[in-house]
Amino acid sequence: MSKKLEFEQTISLYNDKPSCVSHLECSITGKNDYEAGKIHGLSEAGRPLLVRYNLDTIKNNVTREEIEARPGGFWKYREFLPVENGENVISLGEVMTPLIPLKHSVPNGCDIIVKDEGRLPTGSFKARGLGVAAAMSKELGQTHLAIPTNGNAGAALAAYASFGGLKATAFCPDDTPLVNIREIRLQGADVFTVNGLVSDCIKIVQEGNDKVGWTDYTTLKEPYRIEGKKTMGLELAEQFGWELPDVIFYPTGGGTGFIGMWKAFDELESVGWIGSKRPKMVAVQAANCAPIVKAYEDGVEHATFWENAYTEAWGIRVPAAIGDFLMIRTIRESGGFAIAVDEEDIFKCRDKVSRKDGLLLCPEGATTFAAWQMALKSGQVSSSDKVLLFNTATGLKYPMPETNQPLDKNQPIDYSRFK
Ligand SMILES: *Cc1c(COP(=O)(O)O)cnc(C)c1O
């Protein structure tokens, strides 16, 4: 099937789409008079807004079987998404990302599955969130989007904004991997490198809100990225036959995916497609940037700013997250936990899974493997648990260890070397 046909099939799903959003709601106060179809940023309380749906409308319009029969990736969950008009859908050939069992890098009998999000457009799961958010900007008439980013979010926004005819401006820490900075530029966005952390980039974007008049695409400051990220939960449920794994390990930065999946599970239960069983949700962070782990261990609702954050798992180098309390709530409600992984361990695990199972994880994905190993050792998970690890981007986008074995074609070759 040609890409064009796939694209047209995706768009045509939206031809007769029922309108399912009822309103938006403040995630901290529950104030729920934020109207659908209007431009919103944060709530009046300065916290993320969550999109609420008429779950009866969803229930009456679509079945699990119909969803399963639809082609393509995350756009097929149209009833659970806020975009109304097919003209606004931006599709770059999304796929349902595969579930890959680990065979040789885990002890016998362990049931460990990786959901490989590196297969999405721009090579990371940021495509889900920013694809849906950019489509909503199109629908709402927002034309210039500004994003603070550790790399992957900027790349995804650049691609989806370009395809959708929107302008995007990205700000990254100046030690973001070059491949990310360059792909952002190549995919049509303006990109600046800032001598600071993503938290400094966030401030720059915020100050520009009035001065430039762009839309602030900081994580959770617009309400639709989380709706896109939510599709990870919908997809998982479908792939697991409308049951969920026992434990999910997720590399947590701003937390949209973590919060989004939890929201998806609630919506699926409300329409009667899954039962009340939930996975334990495990938030994984790097030891040198672990504000959520610290807040969880301290038993508090909000995290404090993590000073001198450093990790080469760039996607989770987030020293402060506006949705911290939502992540912590999710961990607690699910009976899960939070866990920090040493830098060295991240790369040891990346090497192990690549060499033994042929799956090149991104460093963020490798943190989930490292965390699972720690949790197995400490007894927080058991070897009979069905465990899902998220590989949130393709490992190809990250620096890799050097390898250097030149072979001189003009000298006799000693073939015994290759045995
Ligand atoms: C952004 C990012 C994360 C963190 O995701 P959140 O849902 O924002 O917590 C993890 N891994 C990679 C590769 C990322 O780009």
CSV table of C-alpha atoms and ligand atoms in Angstrom, one decimal:
chain,number,residue,atom,x,y,z
A,1,MET,CA,0.0,0.0,0.0
A,2,SER,CA,1.5,3.4,-0.9
A,3,LYS,CA,2.1,6.0,1.7
A,4,LYS,CA,-0.4,8.3,0.1
A,5,LEU,CA,-3.1,5.7,0.4
A,6,GLU,CA,-2.2,5.2,4.1
A,7,PHE,CA,-2.3,8.9,4.6
A,8,GLU,CA,-5.7,9.2,3.0
A,9,GLN,CA,-7.1,6.3,5.0
A,10,THR,CA,-5.9,8.0,8.2
A,11,ILE,CA,-7.5,11.3,7.2
A,12,SER,CA,-10.7,9.7,6.1
A,13,LEU,CA,-11.3,8.2,9.5
A,14,TYR,CA,-12.1,11.7,10.5
A,15,ASN,CA,-14.8,12.3,7.9
A,16,ASP,CA,-17.7,11.3,10.1
A,17,LYS,CA,-16.1,11.6,13.4
A,18,PRO,CA,-18.5,12.2,16.3
A,19,SER,CA,-17.5,15.0,18.7
A,20,CYS,CA,-16.5,13.4,21.9
A,21,VAL,CA,-14.8,16.1,24.1
A,22,SER,CA,-17.1,17.5,26.7
A,23,HIS,CA,-14.8,20.0,28.5
A,24,LEU,CA,-11.4,20.5,30.1
A,25,GLU,CA,-10.7,20.3,33.8
A,26,CYS,CA,-8.1,21.6,36.2
A,27,SER,CA,-5.9,18.7,37.3
A,28,ILE,CA,-5.4,20.1,40.8
A,29,THR,CA,-8.7,21.9,41.7
A,30,GLY,CA,-11.1,19.9,39.6
A,31,LYS,CA,-12.6,23.2,38.3
A,32,ASN,CA,-14.3,22.0,35.1
A,33,ASP,CA,-15.8,24.9,33.2
A,34,TYR,CA,-13.0,25.1,30.5
A,35,GLU,CA,-14.8,24.9,27.2
A,36,ALA,CA,-13.9,22.5,24.5
A,37,GLY,CA,-12.9,24.0,21.2
A,38,LYS,CA,-11.3,27.1,22.8
A,39,ILE,CA,-7.7,28.0,23.3
A,40,HIS,CA,-6.4,27.1,26.7
A,41,GLY,CA,-3.0,27.0,28.4
A,42,LEU,CA,-2.7,26.2,32.1
A,43,SER,CA,-5.6,26.4,34.4
A,44,GLU,CA,-6.3,29.4,36.6
A,45,ALA,CA,-4.5,27.6,39.4
A,46,GLY,CA,-1.4,27.4,37.1
A,47,ARG,CA,-1.6,23.7,36.7
A,48,PRO,CA,-2.2,21.4,33.7
A,49,LEU,CA,-5.7,21.1,32.2
A,50,LEU,CA,-7.0,17.6,31.4
A,51,VAL,CA,-9.4,17.0,28.5
A,52,ARG,CA,-12.6,15.2,29.5
A,53,TYR,CA,-14.8,13.2,27.1
A,54,ASN,CA,-18.4,12.2,26.8
A,55,LEU,CA,-17.7,8.6,27.5
A,56,ASP,CA,-21.2,7.6,26.6
A,57,THR,CA,-20.8,9.1,23.2
A,58,ILE,CA,-17.6,7.0,22.7
A,59,LYS,CA,-19.3,3.9,24.0
A,60,ASN,CA,-22.3,4.3,21.6
A,61,ASN,CA,-20.2,5.1,18.6
A,62,VAL,CA,-17.4,2.6,18.5
A,63,THR,CA,-16.5,-0.9,19.6
A,64,ARG,CA,-13.1,-2.5,20.4
A,65,GLU,CA,-13.5,-4.7,17.2
A,66,GLU,CA,-14.0,-1.6,15.0
A,67,ILE,CA,-10.9,0.1,16.5
A,68,GLU,CA,-8.9,-3.1,16.0
A,69,ALA,CA,-9.9,-3.2,12.3
A,70,ARG,CA,-8.7,0.4,11.6
A,71,PRO,CA,-5.4,0.9,9.8
A,72,GLY,CA,-2.5,3.0,11.0
A,73,GLY,CA,-1.1,4.3,14.2
A,74,PHE,CA,-2.3,6.6,17.0
A,75,TRP,CA,-4.7,8.6,14.8
A,76,LYS,CA,-7.0,5.6,14.7
A,77,TYR,CA,-8.2,6.2,18.3
A,78,ARG,CA,-10.1,9.2,17.0
A,79,GLU,CA,-13.0,9.0,19.6
A,80,PHE,CA,-10.4,9.4,22.4
A,81,LEU,CA,-8.7,12.3,20.7
A,82,PRO,CA,-9.6,16.0,20.7
A,83,VAL,CA,-9.1,16.7,16.9
A,84,GLU,CA,-12.5,17.1,15.2
A,85,ASN,CA,-11.8,17.9,11.6
A,86,GLY,CA,-9.8,15.6,9.3
A,87,GLU,CA,-8.3,18.7,7.5
A,88,ASN,CA,-6.3,19.3,10.7
A,89,VAL,CA,-5.0,15.9,11.1
A,90,ILE,CA,-1.2,15.8,10.4
A,91,SER,CA,0.0,12.3,9.6
A,92,LEU,CA,3.6,11.3,8.7
A,93,GLY,CA,3.0,7.5,8.5
A,94,GLU,CA,2.5,6.5,12.1
A,95,VAL,CA,2.6,2.8,13.0
A,96,MET,CA,1.4,0.8,15.9
A,97,THR,CA,4.7,0.3,17.6
A,98,PRO,CA,5.8,-3.3,18.1
A,99,LEU,CA,6.1,-5.3,21.3
A,100,ILE,CA,9.4,-7.1,21.3
A,101,PRO,CA,10.1,-9.9,23.9
A,102,LEU,CA,13.6,-10.0,25.3
A,103,LYS,CA,15.0,-13.5,25.0
A,104,HIS,CA,18.7,-13.5,25.8
A,105,SER,CA,19.4,-10.5,28.0
A,106,VAL,CA,17.0,-11.6,30.8
A,107,PRO,CA,17.0,-14.7,33.0
A,108,ASN,CA,15.1,-17.8,31.8
A,109,GLY,CA,11.4,-17.6,32.6
A,110,CYS,CA,11.2,-13.8,32.8
A,111,ASP,CA,8.4,-12.3,30.7
A,112,ILE,CA,9.9,-9.0,29.6
A,113,ILE,CA,8.5,-7.1,26.7
A,114,VAL,CA,9.8,-3.9,25.1
A,115,LYS,CA,7.4,-1.5,23.4
A,116,ASP,CA,9.6,0.1,20.8
A,117,GLU,CA,8.6,3.6,20.2
A,118,GLY,CA,11.7,4.3,18.1
A,119,ARG,CA,9.6,3.2,15.1
A,120,LEU,CA,7.5,6.3,15.0
A,121,PRO,CA,8.1,9.4,12.8
A,122,THR,CA,11.2,11.3,13.9
A,123,GLY,CA,12.3,8.2,15.9
A,124,SER,CA,10.7,8.8,19.2
A,125,PHE,CA,7.4,8.7,21.0
A,126,LYS,CA,7.3,12.5,21.1
A,127,ALA,CA,5.6,12.1,17.7
A,128,ARG,CA,2.4,11.0,19.5
A,129,GLY,CA,2.1,14.0,21.7
A,130,LEU,CA,3.3,16.7,19.3
A,131,GLY,CA,1.4,15.3,16.4
A,132,VAL,CA,-1.8,15.6,18.2
A,133,ALA,CA,-0.9,19.0,19.8
A,134,ALA,CA,0.1,20.5,16.5
A,135,ALA,CA,-3.1,19.3,14.9
A,136,MET,CA,-5.0,21.0,17.7
A,137,SER,CA,-3.1,24.2,17.1
A,138,LYS,CA,-4.1,24.0,13.5
A,139,GLU,CA,-7.7,23.5,14.5
A,140,LEU,CA,-7.6,26.4,17.0
A,141,GLY,CA,-5.8,28.8,14.6
A,142,GLN,CA,-2.5,29.0,16.5
A,143,THR,CA,0.2,29.5,13.9
A,144,HIS,CA,3.5,29.9,15.8
A,145,LEU,CA,4.6,27.2,18.3
A,146,ALA,CA,7.6,27.6,20.7
A,147,ILE,CA,9.1,24.7,22.5
A,148,PRO,CA,11.8,24.2,25.1
A,149,THR,CA,13.3,20.7,24.4
A,150,ASN,CA,16.1,18.2,25.2
A,151,GLY,CA,15.9,17.2,21.5
A,152,ASN,CA,13.2,14.7,20.6
A,153,ALA,CA,10.2,17.0,21.4
A,154,GLY,CA,11.7,19.7,19.2
A,155,ALA,CA,12.3,17.2,16.4
A,156,ALA,CA,8.8,15.9,16.5
A,157,LEU,CA,7.3,19.3,16.7
A,158,ALA,CA,9.4,20.5,13.8
A,159,ALA,CA,8.3,17.7,11.6
A,160,TYR,CA,4.6,17.9,12.4
A,161,ALA,CA,4.5,21.7,12.3
A,162,SER,CA,6.2,21.7,8.9
A,163,PHE,CA,3.8,19.2,7.4
A,164,GLY,CA,0.9,21.1,8.9
A,165,GLY,CA,2.1,24.5,7.6
A,166,LEU,CA,2.8,25.9,11.1
A,167,LYS,CA,5.9,27.8,12.3
A,168,ALA,CA,7.9,26.3,15.1
A,169,THR,CA,10.8,27.7,17.2
A,170,ALA,CA,12.8,25.4,19.4
A,171,PHE,CA,15.2,26.1,22.3
A,172,CYS,CA,17.6,23.3,23.5
A,173,PRO,CA,20.4,23.1,26.0
A,174,ASP,CA,23.7,23.6,24.1
A,175,ASP,CA,24.9,20.1,25.0
A,176,THR,CA,21.9,18.4,23.3
A,177,PRO,CA,23.2,15.8,20.9
A,178,LEU,CA,24.0,17.5,17.5
A,179,VAL,CA,21.9,15.0,15.6
A,180,ASN,CA,18.8,16.4,17.4
A,181,ILE,CA,19.7,20.0,16.9
A,182,ARG,CA,20.3,19.4,13.2
A,183,GLU,CA,17.2,17.3,12.6
A,184,ILE,CA,15.1,20.0,14.1
A,185,ARG,CA,16.6,22.5,11.7
A,186,LEU,CA,16.3,20.2,8.7
A,187,GLN,CA,12.7,19.5,9.5
A,188,GLY,CA,11.9,23.2,9.1
A,189,ALA,CA,12.0,24.7,12.6
A,190,ASP,CA,14.1,27.6,13.9
A,191,VAL,CA,16.4,26.2,16.6
A,192,PHE,CA,18.5,27.9,19.2
A,193,THR,CA,21.0,26.4,21.6
A,194,VAL,CA,21.0,27.8,25.1
A,195,ASN,CA,23.9,27.7,27.6
A,196,GLY,CA,21.7,26.2,30.4
A,197,LEU,CA,19.2,23.4,31.1
A,198,VAL,CA,15.8,22.8,29.7
A,199,SER,CA,14.5,24.7,32.7
A,200,ASP,CA,16.3,27.8,31.3
A,201,CYS,CA,14.8,27.2,27.9
A,202,ILE,CA,11.4,27.1,29.6
A,203,LYS,CA,11.9,30.5,31.0
A,204,ILE,CA,12.9,31.9,27.6
A,205,VAL,CA,9.8,30.6,26.0
A,206,GLN,CA,7.6,31.9,28.8
A,207,GLU,CA,9.0,35.4,28.5
A,208,GLY,CA,8.3,35.3,24.8
A,209,ASN,CA,4.6,34.5,25.2
A,210,ASP,CA,3.7,38.2,25.4
A,211,LYS,CA,6.7,39.5,23.5
A,212,VAL,CA,6.3,37.3,20.4
A,213,GLY,CA,2.8,36.0,20.8
A,214,TRP,CA,3.7,32.4,20.1
A,215,THR,CA,2.0,29.4,21.7
A,216,ASP,CA,3.9,28.0,24.7
A,217,TYR,CA,4.5,24.3,24.0
A,218,THR,CA,6.3,23.6,27.3
A,219,THR,CA,5.3,20.1,28.5
A,220,LEU,CA,1.8,20.2,30.0
A,221,LYS,CA,1.3,23.9,29.4
A,222,GLU,CA,-1.0,23.2,26.5
A,223,PRO,CA,-3.5,20.4,27.1
A,224,TYR,CA,-3.2,18.3,24.0
A,225,ARG,CA,0.2,16.7,24.1
A,226,ILE,CA,-0.9,14.4,26.9
A,227,GLU,CA,-3.8,13.3,24.8
A,228,GLY,CA,-1.4,12.2,22.1
A,229,LYS,CA,0.8,10.4,24.6
A,230,LYS,CA,-2.2,8.8,26.1
A,231,THR,CA,-2.4,6.7,22.9
A,232,MET,CA,0.5,4.6,24.3
A,233,GLY,CA,-2.0,3.3,26.9
A,234,LEU,CA,-4.7,2.7,24.3
A,235,GLU,CA,-2.4,0.9,22.0
A,236,LEU,CA,-1.0,-1.3,24.8
A,237,ALA,CA,-4.4,-2.4,25.9
A,238,GLU,CA,-5.3,-3.3,22.4
A,239,GLN,CA,-2.1,-5.2,21.8
A,240,PHE,CA,-2.4,-7.1,25.1
A,241,GLY,CA,-6.0,-8.2,24.1
A,242,TRP,CA,-7.6,-5.6,26.4
A,243,GLU,CA,-5.8,-6.7,29.4
A,244,LEU,CA,-2.8,-4.9,30.8
A,245,PRO,CA,0.7,-6.1,31.9
A,246,ASP,CA,1.5,-6.4,35.6
A,247,VAL,CA,4.2,-3.7,35.7
A,248,ILE,CA,5.1,-0.9,33.4
A,249,PHE,CA,8.6,0.7,33.6
A,250,TYR,CA,8.7,4.2,32.1
A,251,PRO,CA,11.5,6.7,31.8
A,252,THR,CA,10.1,9.8,33.4
A,253,GLY,CA,10.9,13.4,32.5
A,254,GLY,CA,8.0,15.8,32.2
A,255,GLY,CA,5.8,12.8,32.7
A,256,THR,CA,3.2,13.3,30.0
A,257,GLY,CA,3.4,9.7,28.9
A,258,PHE,CA,3.1,8.3,32.4
A,259,ILE,CA,0.2,10.5,33.3
A,260,GLY,CA,-1.4,10.0,29.8
A,261,MET,CA,-1.3,6.2,30.0
A,262,TRP,CA,-3.0,6.3,33.4
A,263,LYS,CA,-5.7,8.6,32.0
A,264,ALA,CA,-6.1,6.2,29.1
A,265,PHE,CA,-6.7,3.2,31.4
A,266,ASP,CA,-9.4,5.1,33.3
A,267,GLU,CA,-11.1,6.1,30.0
A,268,LEU,CA,-11.0,2.5,28.8
A,269,GLU,CA,-12.5,1.2,32.0
A,270,SER,CA,-15.2,3.8,31.8
A,271,VAL,CA,-16.3,2.7,28.4
A,272,GLY,CA,-16.2,-0.9,29.6
A,273,TRP,CA,-13.3,-2.1,27.4
A,274,ILE,CA,-11.0,-3.1,30.2
A,275,GLY,CA,-11.6,-4.2,33.8
A,276,SER,CA,-10.3,-2.6,37.0
A,277,LYS,CA,-6.9,-4.4,36.9
A,278,ARG,CA,-4.1,-1.9,36.5
A,279,PRO,CA,-0.3,-2.3,36.0
A,280,LYS,CA,2.0,-1.1,38.7
A,281,MET,CA,3.4,2.1,37.2
A,282,VAL,CA,7.1,2.6,37.8
A,283,ALA,CA,8.7,6.0,37.2
A,284,VAL,CA,12.3,5.6,36.3
A,285,GLN,CA,14.8,8.4,36.5
A,286,ALA,CA,18.6,8.9,36.3
A,287,ALA,CA,20.4,9.1,39.6
A,288,ASN,CA,21.8,12.6,38.8
A,289,CYS,CA,18.3,13.9,38.0
A,290,ALA,CA,15.7,12.2,40.1
A,291,PRO,CA,13.2,14.8,41.5
A,292,ILE,CA,10.2,12.5,41.2
A,293,VAL,CA,12.0,9.6,42.9
A,294,LYS,CA,13.0,11.9,45.8
A,295,ALA,CA,9.5,13.3,46.2
A,296,TYR,CA,8.1,9.8,46.1
A,297,GLU,CA,10.6,8.6,48.7
A,298,ASP,CA,10.0,11.6,50.9
A,299,GLY,CA,6.2,11.0,50.8
A,300,VAL,CA,5.4,14.4,49.4
A,301,GLU,CA,3.1,15.6,46.6
A,302,HIS,CA,5.4,18.1,44.9
A,303,ALA,CA,9.0,17.7,43.9
A,304,THR,CA,11.7,20.3,44.5
A,305,PHE,CA,14.0,21.6,41.8
A,306,TRP,CA,16.9,19.2,41.2
A,307,GLU,CA,20.2,21.2,41.2
A,308,ASN,CA,23.0,20.3,38.8
A,309,ALA,CA,21.0,17.8,36.8
A,310,TYR,CA,23.1,15.7,34.5
A,311,THR,CA,22.5,12.6,32.5
A,312,GLU,CA,23.1,11.5,29.0
A,313,ALA,CA,19.6,10.1,28.9
A,314,TRP,CA,18.7,13.6,27.7
A,315,GLY,CA,15.0,13.0,27.4
A,316,ILE,CA,14.7,12.6,31.2
A,317,ARG,CA,17.0,15.4,32.2
A,318,VAL,CA,14.1,17.4,33.6
A,319,PRO,CA,15.0,19.0,36.9
A,320,ALA,CA,11.4,20.3,37.6
A,321,ALA,CA,8.0,19.1,36.2
A,322,ILE,CA,4.8,21.0,36.4
A,323,GLY,CA,2.9,17.7,36.5
A,324,ASP,CA,4.9,16.3,39.4
A,325,PHE,CA,1.9,15.7,41.6
A,326,LEU,CA,0.1,13.8,38.8
A,327,MET,CA,3.1,11.5,38.4
A,328,ILE,CA,3.3,10.9,42.1
A,329,ARG,CA,-0.4,10.3,42.4
A,330,THR,CA,-0.2,7.7,39.5
A,331,ILE,CA,2.6,5.9,41.2
A,332,ARG,CA,0.7,5.6,44.5
A,333,GLU,CA,-2.7,4.8,43.0
A,334,SER,CA,-1.2,2.0,40.9
A,335,GLY,CA,0.8,0.5,43.8
A,336,GLY,CA,4.0,1.2,41.8
A,337,PHE,CA,7.2,2.9,42.8
A,338,ALA,CA,9.9,5.2,41.6
A,339,ILE,CA,13.5,4.2,41.0
A,340,ALA,CA,16.7,6.0,40.2
A,341,VAL,CA,19.4,4.4,38.0
A,342,ASP,CA,23.2,5.1,38.0
A,343,GLU,CA,24.6,6.6,34.9
A,344,GLU,CA,27.0,3.8,34.4
A,345,ASP,CA,24.3,1.2,34.6
A,346,ILE,CA,22.3,2.9,31.9
A,347,PHE,CA,25.0,2.3,29.4
A,348,LYS,CA,25.9,-1.2,30.6
A,349,CYS,CA,22.2,-2.1,30.0
A,350,ARG,CA,22.1,-0.5,26.6
A,351,ASP,CA,25.2,-2.6,25.6
A,352,LYS,CA,23.8,-5.8,27.1
A,353,VAL,CA,20.4,-5.6,25.3
A,354,SER,CA,22.0,-4.6,22.0
A,355,ARG,CA,24.6,-7.3,22.1
A,356,LYS,CA,22.3,-10.1,23.3
A,357,ASP,CA,19.0,-9.3,21.8
A,358,GLY,CA,19.9,-7.1,18.9
A,359,LEU,CA,17.7,-4.3,20.1
A,360,LEU,CA,19.5,-0.9,20.3
A,361,LEU,CA,17.8,0.9,23.1
A,362,CYS,CA,18.0,4.7,23.6
A,363,PRO,CA,19.6,5.6,26.9
A,364,GLU,CA,16.2,6.5,28.3
A,365,GLY,CA,14.9,3.1,27.3
A,366,ALA,CA,18.0,1.5,28.8
A,367,THR,CA,17.1,3.1,32.2
A,368,THR,CA,13.9,1.0,32.3
A,369,PHE,CA,15.9,-2.2,31.8
A,370,ALA,CA,18.4,-1.2,34.5
A,371,ALA,CA,15.5,-0.3,36.8
A,372,TRP,CA,13.8,-3.6,36.2
A,373,GLN,CA,17.0,-5.5,37.1
A,374,MET,CA,17.3,-3.6,40.3
A,375,ALA,CA,13.6,-4.1,41.2
A,376,LEU,CA,13.9,-7.9,40.5
A,377,LYS,CA,16.9,-8.1,42.8
A,378,SER,CA,15.2,-6.1,45.6
A,379,GLY,CA,12.0,-8.1,45.3
A,380,GLN,CA,9.8,-5.1,44.1
A,381,VAL,CA,8.9,-7.2,41.1
A,382,SER,CA,8.9,-11.0,40.7
A,383,SER,CA,10.2,-13.2,38.0
A,384,SER,CA,6.7,-14.2,37.2
A,385,ASP,CA,5.5,-10.7,36.5
A,386,LYS,CA,4.6,-9.7,33.0
A,387,VAL,CA,6.7,-6.6,32.6
A,388,LEU,CA,6.6,-3.9,29.9
A,389,LEU,CA,9.6,-1.7,29.3
A,390,PHE,CA,9.3,1.5,27.2
A,391,ASN,CA,12.0,2.2,24.7
A,392,THR,CA,11.0,5.7,24.0
A,393,ALA,CA,13.3,6.5,21.0
A,394,THR,CA,15.5,4.8,18.6
A,395,GLY,CA,19.0,4.3,19.9
A,396,LEU,CA,20.4,5.5,16.5
A,397,LYS,CA,19.8,9.1,17.5
A,398,TYR,CA,22.4,9.0,20.3
A,399,PRO,CA,26.2,9.0,20.5
A,400,MET,CA,27.5,5.4,20.4
A,401,PRO,CA,30.8,4.0,21.6
A,402,GLU,CA,33.7,4.1,19.1
A,403,THR,CA,34.7,1.0,17.3
A,404,ASN,CA,38.0,0.9,15.3
A,405,GLN,CA,39.3,-2.2,13.5
A,406,PRO,CA,40.9,-1.1,10.3
A,407,LEU,CA,41.8,-3.8,7.8
A,408,ASP,CA,44.5,-3.2,5.2
A,409,LYS,CA,43.4,-4.7,1.9
A,410,ASN,CA,47.0,-4.6,0.6
A,411,GLN,CA,48.4,-6.9,3.2
A,412,PRO,CA,47.8,-10.6,3.5
A,413,ILE,CA,44.7,-11.1,5.6
A,414,ASP,CA,44.9,-13.4,8.6
A,415,TYR,CA,41.5,-15.1,8.5
A,416,SER,CA,42.0,-16.9,11.7
A,417,ARG,CA,41.2,-13.5,13.4
A,418,PHE,CA,37.6,-13.8,12.3
A,419,LYS,CA,36.8,-17.2,13.8
B,1,LIG,C1,10.9,13.2,26.4
B,1,LIG,C2,11.5,11.8,26.6
B,1,LIG,C3,11.2,11.1,27.7
B,1,LIG,C4,10.4,11.6,28.9
B,1,LIG,O1,9.0,11.5,28.5
B,1,LIG,P1,7.9,12.2,29.4
B,1,LIG,O2,6.6,11.6,29.0
B,1,LIG,O3,7.9,13.7,29.1
B,1,LIG,O4,8.2,12.0,30.8
B,1,LIG,C5,11.8,9.8,27.8
B,1,LIG,N1,12.5,9.3,26.7
B,1,LIG,C6,12.8,10.0,25.6
B,1,LIG,C7,13.6,9.4,24.6
B,1,LIG,C8,12.3,11.3,25.5
B,1,LIG,O5,12.5,12.0,24.4
